[in-house]
Tab-separated table of C-alpha atoms in Angstrom:
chain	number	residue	atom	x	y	z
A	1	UNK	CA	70.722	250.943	19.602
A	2	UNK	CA	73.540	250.557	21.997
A	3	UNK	CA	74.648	247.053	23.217
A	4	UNK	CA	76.262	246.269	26.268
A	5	UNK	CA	77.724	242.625	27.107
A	6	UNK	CA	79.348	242.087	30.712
A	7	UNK	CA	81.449	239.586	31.809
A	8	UNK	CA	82.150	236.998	33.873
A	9	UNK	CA	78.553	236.478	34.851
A	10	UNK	CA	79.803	235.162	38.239
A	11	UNK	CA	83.377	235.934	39.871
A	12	UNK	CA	84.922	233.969	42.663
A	13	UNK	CA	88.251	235.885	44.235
A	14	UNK	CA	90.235	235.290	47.017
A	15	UNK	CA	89.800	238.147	50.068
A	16	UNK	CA	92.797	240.227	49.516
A	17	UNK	CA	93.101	239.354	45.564
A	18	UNK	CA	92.349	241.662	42.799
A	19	UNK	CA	89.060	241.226	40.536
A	20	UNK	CA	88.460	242.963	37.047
A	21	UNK	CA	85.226	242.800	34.999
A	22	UNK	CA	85.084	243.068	31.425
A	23	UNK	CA	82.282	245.312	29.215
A	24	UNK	CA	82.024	245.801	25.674
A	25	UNK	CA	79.717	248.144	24.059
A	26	UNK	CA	78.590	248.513	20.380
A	27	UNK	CA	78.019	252.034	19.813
A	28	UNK	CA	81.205	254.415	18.754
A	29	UNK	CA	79.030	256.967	19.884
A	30	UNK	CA	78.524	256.142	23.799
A	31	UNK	CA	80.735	258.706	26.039
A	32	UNK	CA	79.568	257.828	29.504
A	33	UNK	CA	80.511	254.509	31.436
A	34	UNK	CA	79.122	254.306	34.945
A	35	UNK	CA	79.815	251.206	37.166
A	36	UNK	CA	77.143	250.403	39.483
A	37	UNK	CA	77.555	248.318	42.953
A	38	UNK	CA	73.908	246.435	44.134
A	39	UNK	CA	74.054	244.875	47.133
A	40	UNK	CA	71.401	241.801	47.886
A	41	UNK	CA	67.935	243.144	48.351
A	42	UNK	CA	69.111	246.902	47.833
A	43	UNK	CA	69.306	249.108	44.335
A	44	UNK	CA	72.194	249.699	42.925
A	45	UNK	CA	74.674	252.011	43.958
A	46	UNK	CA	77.334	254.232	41.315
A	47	UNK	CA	80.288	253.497	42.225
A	48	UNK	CA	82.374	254.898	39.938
A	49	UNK	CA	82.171	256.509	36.250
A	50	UNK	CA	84.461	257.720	33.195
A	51	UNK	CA	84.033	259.821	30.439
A	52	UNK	CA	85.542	259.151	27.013
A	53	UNK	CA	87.764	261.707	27.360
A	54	UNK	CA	89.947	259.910	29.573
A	55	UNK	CA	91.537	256.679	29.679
A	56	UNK	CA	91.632	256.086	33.053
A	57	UNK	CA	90.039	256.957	36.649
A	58	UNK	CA	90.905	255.575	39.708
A	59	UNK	CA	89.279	256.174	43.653
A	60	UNK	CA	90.897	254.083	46.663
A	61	UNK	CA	90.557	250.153	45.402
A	62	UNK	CA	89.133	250.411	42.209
A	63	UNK	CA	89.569	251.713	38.901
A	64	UNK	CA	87.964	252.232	35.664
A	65	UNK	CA	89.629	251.666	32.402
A	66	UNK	CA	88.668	252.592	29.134
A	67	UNK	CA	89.901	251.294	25.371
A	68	UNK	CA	87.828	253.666	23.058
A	69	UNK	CA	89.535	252.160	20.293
A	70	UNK	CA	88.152	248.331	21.037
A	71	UNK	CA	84.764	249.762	22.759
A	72	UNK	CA	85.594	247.734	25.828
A	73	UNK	CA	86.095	249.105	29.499
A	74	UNK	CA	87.043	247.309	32.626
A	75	UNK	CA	86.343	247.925	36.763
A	76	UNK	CA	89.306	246.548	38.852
A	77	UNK	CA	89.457	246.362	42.274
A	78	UNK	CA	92.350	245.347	44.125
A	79	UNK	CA	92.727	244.248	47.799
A	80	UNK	CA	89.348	242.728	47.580
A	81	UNK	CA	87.297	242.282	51.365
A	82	UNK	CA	84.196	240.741	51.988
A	83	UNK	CA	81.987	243.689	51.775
A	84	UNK	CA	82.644	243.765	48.221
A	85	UNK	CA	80.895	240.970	47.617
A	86	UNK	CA	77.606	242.446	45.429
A	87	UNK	CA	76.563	242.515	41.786
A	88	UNK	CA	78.237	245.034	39.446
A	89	UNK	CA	76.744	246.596	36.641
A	90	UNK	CA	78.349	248.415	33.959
A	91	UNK	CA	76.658	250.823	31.631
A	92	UNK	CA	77.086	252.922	28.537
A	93	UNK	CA	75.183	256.345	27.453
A	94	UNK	CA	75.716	258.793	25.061
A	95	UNK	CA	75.672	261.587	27.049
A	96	UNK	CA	75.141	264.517	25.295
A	97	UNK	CA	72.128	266.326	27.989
A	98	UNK	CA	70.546	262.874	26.931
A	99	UNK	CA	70.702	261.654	30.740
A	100	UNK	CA	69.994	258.121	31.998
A	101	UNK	CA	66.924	257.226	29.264
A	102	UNK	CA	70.029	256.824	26.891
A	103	UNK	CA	71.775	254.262	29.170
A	104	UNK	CA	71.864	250.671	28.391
A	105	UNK	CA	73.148	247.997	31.618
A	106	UNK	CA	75.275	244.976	31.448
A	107	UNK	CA	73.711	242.071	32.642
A	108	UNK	CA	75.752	242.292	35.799
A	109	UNK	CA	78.745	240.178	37.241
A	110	UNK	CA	77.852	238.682	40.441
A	111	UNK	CA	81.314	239.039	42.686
A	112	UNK	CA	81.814	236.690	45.132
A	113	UNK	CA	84.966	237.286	47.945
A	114	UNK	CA	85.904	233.532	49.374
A	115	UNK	CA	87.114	234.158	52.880
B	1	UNK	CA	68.247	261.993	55.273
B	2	UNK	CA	67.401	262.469	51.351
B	3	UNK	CA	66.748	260.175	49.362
B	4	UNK	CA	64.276	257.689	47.158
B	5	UNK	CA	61.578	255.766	49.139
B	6	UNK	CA	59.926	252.634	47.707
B	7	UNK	CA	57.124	250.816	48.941
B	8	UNK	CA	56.052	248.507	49.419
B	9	UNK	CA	58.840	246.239	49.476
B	10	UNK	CA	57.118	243.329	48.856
B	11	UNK	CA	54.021	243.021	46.830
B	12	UNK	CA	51.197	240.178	45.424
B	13	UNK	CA	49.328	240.707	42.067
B	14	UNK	CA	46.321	238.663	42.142
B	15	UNK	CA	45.131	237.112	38.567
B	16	UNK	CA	43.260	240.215	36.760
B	17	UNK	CA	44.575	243.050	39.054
B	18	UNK	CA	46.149	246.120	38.840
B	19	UNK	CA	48.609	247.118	41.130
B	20	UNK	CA	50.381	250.183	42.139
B	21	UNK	CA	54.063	250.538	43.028
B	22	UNK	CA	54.952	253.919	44.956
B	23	UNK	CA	57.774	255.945	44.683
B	24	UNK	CA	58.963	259.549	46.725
B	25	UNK	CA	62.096	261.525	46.491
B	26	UNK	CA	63.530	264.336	48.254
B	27	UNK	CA	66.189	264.806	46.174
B	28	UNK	CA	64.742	267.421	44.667
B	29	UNK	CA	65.360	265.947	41.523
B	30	UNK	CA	63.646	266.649	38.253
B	31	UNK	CA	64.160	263.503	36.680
B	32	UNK	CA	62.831	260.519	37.730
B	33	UNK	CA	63.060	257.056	36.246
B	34	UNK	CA	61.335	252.990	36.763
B	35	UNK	CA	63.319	249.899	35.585
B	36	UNK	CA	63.118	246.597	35.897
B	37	UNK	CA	65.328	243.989	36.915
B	38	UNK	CA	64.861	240.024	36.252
B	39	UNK	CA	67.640	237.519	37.749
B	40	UNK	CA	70.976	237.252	35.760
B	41	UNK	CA	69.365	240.712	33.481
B	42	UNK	CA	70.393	243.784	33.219
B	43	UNK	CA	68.044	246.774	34.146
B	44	UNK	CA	65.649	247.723	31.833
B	45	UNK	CA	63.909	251.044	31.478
B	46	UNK	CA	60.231	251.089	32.296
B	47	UNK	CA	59.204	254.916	32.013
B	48	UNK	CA	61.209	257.718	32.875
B	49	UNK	CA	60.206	261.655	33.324
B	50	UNK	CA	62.194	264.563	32.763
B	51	UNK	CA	59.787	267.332	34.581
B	52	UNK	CA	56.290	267.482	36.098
B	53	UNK	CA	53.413	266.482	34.200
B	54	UNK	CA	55.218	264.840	31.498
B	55	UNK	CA	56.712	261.304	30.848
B	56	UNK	CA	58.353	259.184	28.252
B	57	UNK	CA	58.149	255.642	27.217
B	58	UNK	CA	60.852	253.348	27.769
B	59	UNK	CA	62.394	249.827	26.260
B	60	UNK	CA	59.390	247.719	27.284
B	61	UNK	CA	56.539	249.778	28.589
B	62	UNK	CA	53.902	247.540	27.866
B	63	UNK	CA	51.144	246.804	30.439
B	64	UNK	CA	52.694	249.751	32.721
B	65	UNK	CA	51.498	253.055	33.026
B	66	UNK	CA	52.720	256.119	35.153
B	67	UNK	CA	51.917	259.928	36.486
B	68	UNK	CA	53.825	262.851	37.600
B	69	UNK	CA	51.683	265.219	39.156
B	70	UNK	CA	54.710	266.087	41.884
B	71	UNK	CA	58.040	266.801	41.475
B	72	UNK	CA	58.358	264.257	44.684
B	73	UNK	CA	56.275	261.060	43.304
B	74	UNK	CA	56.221	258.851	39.933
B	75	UNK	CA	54.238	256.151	40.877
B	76	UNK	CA	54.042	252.909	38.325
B	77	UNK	CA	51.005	250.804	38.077
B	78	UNK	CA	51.587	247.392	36.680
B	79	UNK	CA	48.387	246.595	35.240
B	80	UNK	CA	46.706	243.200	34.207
B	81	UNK	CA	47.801	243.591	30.685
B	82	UNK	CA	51.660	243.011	31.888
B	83	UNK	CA	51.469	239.225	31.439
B	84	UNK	CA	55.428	238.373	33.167
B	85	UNK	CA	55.057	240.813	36.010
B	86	UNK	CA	56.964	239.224	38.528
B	87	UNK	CA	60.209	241.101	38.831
B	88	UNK	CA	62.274	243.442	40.882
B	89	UNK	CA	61.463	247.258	40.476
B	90	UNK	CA	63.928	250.389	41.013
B	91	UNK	CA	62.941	253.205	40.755
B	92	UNK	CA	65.597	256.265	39.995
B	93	UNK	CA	66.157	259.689	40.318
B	94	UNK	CA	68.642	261.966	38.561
B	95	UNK	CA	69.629	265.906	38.770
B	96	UNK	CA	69.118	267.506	35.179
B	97	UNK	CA	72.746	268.281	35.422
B	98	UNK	CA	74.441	265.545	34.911
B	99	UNK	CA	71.482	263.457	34.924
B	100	UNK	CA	72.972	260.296	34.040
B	101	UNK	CA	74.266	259.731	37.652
B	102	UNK	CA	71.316	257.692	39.204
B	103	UNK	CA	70.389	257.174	42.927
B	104	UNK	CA	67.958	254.669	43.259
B	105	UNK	CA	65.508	253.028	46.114
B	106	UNK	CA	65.590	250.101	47.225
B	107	UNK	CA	63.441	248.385	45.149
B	108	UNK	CA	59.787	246.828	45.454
B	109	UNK	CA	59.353	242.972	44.372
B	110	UNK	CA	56.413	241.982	43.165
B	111	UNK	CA	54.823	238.492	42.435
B	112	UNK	CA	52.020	236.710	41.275
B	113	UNK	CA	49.159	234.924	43.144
């Protein structure tokens, strides 16, 4: 089955500095890579998504990138502010009318925004 | 406002005892889905259910056990066969179009006695 490792476990920015957060996955097959925002004590919110059809996608302050090649994609956000401070989840599916029972989570980067 | 309710939001399991975590949408949403989350995990899929009256296993559905009578409701029981049941619970709901877009609640923690 599909494989999904996430890192840094734990990221500590500087408000107004850019963050990025790493995911591989395992399966050539996986064509669906939601990011997911959880905020303490709430579930966890999408944030933003890509298909493998594209390389890039991008909404305000953060973007998703995608290397199909090296199975690895990557959620950036730039002019970081304290409300971004959460955990972030990445996720990979092969979504083929196979829905979320085919997606498999990162272990989640907790993002932390120093004042 | 639509959405997914969960409750309770905080919940005990006494030694030998079966519990049961609720969980409504109106979404109207056909797909509905429970995972569990442990500190520093990922999310993990419980059960999840595609339509009314039917339900799937997930990655670790041992000592669980669902229904779906209503589109609306997919409540998990956690019973005393789950041995580690402490943990954070989501449950999820998803469109059948482009069903792997999630909306979840906002969770239900449970612990042990």
């Amino acid at each position: 089955g599909e494989n999904v490792e996430q890192h840094p476990s734990t990221l500590s920015v500087q408000e107004g500095d850019s963050a990025v957060i790493k995911c591989t996955y395992s399966d050539s097959a996986s064509n669906y890579f939601p990011w997911y925002k959880q905020e303490l004590g709430k579930g966890p919110q999408l944030i933003i998504d890509i298909r493998s059809n594209v390389g890039e996608k991008k909404d305000q302050r953060i973007a998703v990138t995608l290397n199909k090649t090296a199975k690895h994609f990557s959620l950036h956000i730039t002019e970081t502010q304290p409300e971004d401070s959460a955990v972030y989840f990445c996720a990979a599916s092969t979504y083929s009318g196979g829905g979320a029972d085919g997606l498999t989570f990162g272990k989640g980067t907790h993002l932390i925004i120093q004042p | 406002d639509g959405g997914i309710t969960q409750s309770p939001k905080y919940l005990f399991r006494k030694e030998g005892q079966n519990v049961t975590l609720s969980c409504e949408q109106n979404l109207n949403h056909d797909a509905m889905y429970w995972y569990r989350q442990d500190p520093g995990q990922g999310l993990r899929l419980i059960y999840y259910s595609q339509i009314v009256n039917d339900f799937q296993k997930g990655d670790i559905a041992e000592g669980y056990s669902v229904s779906r009578e209503k589109k609306e409701s997919f409540p998990l029981t956690v019973t005393s066969a789950q041995k580690n049941p402490t943990a954070f619970y989501l449950c999820a709901s998803s469109t059948d179009r482009g069903r792997s877009k999630l909306f979840f609640g906002s969770g239900t923690q449970l612990s042990v006695l």
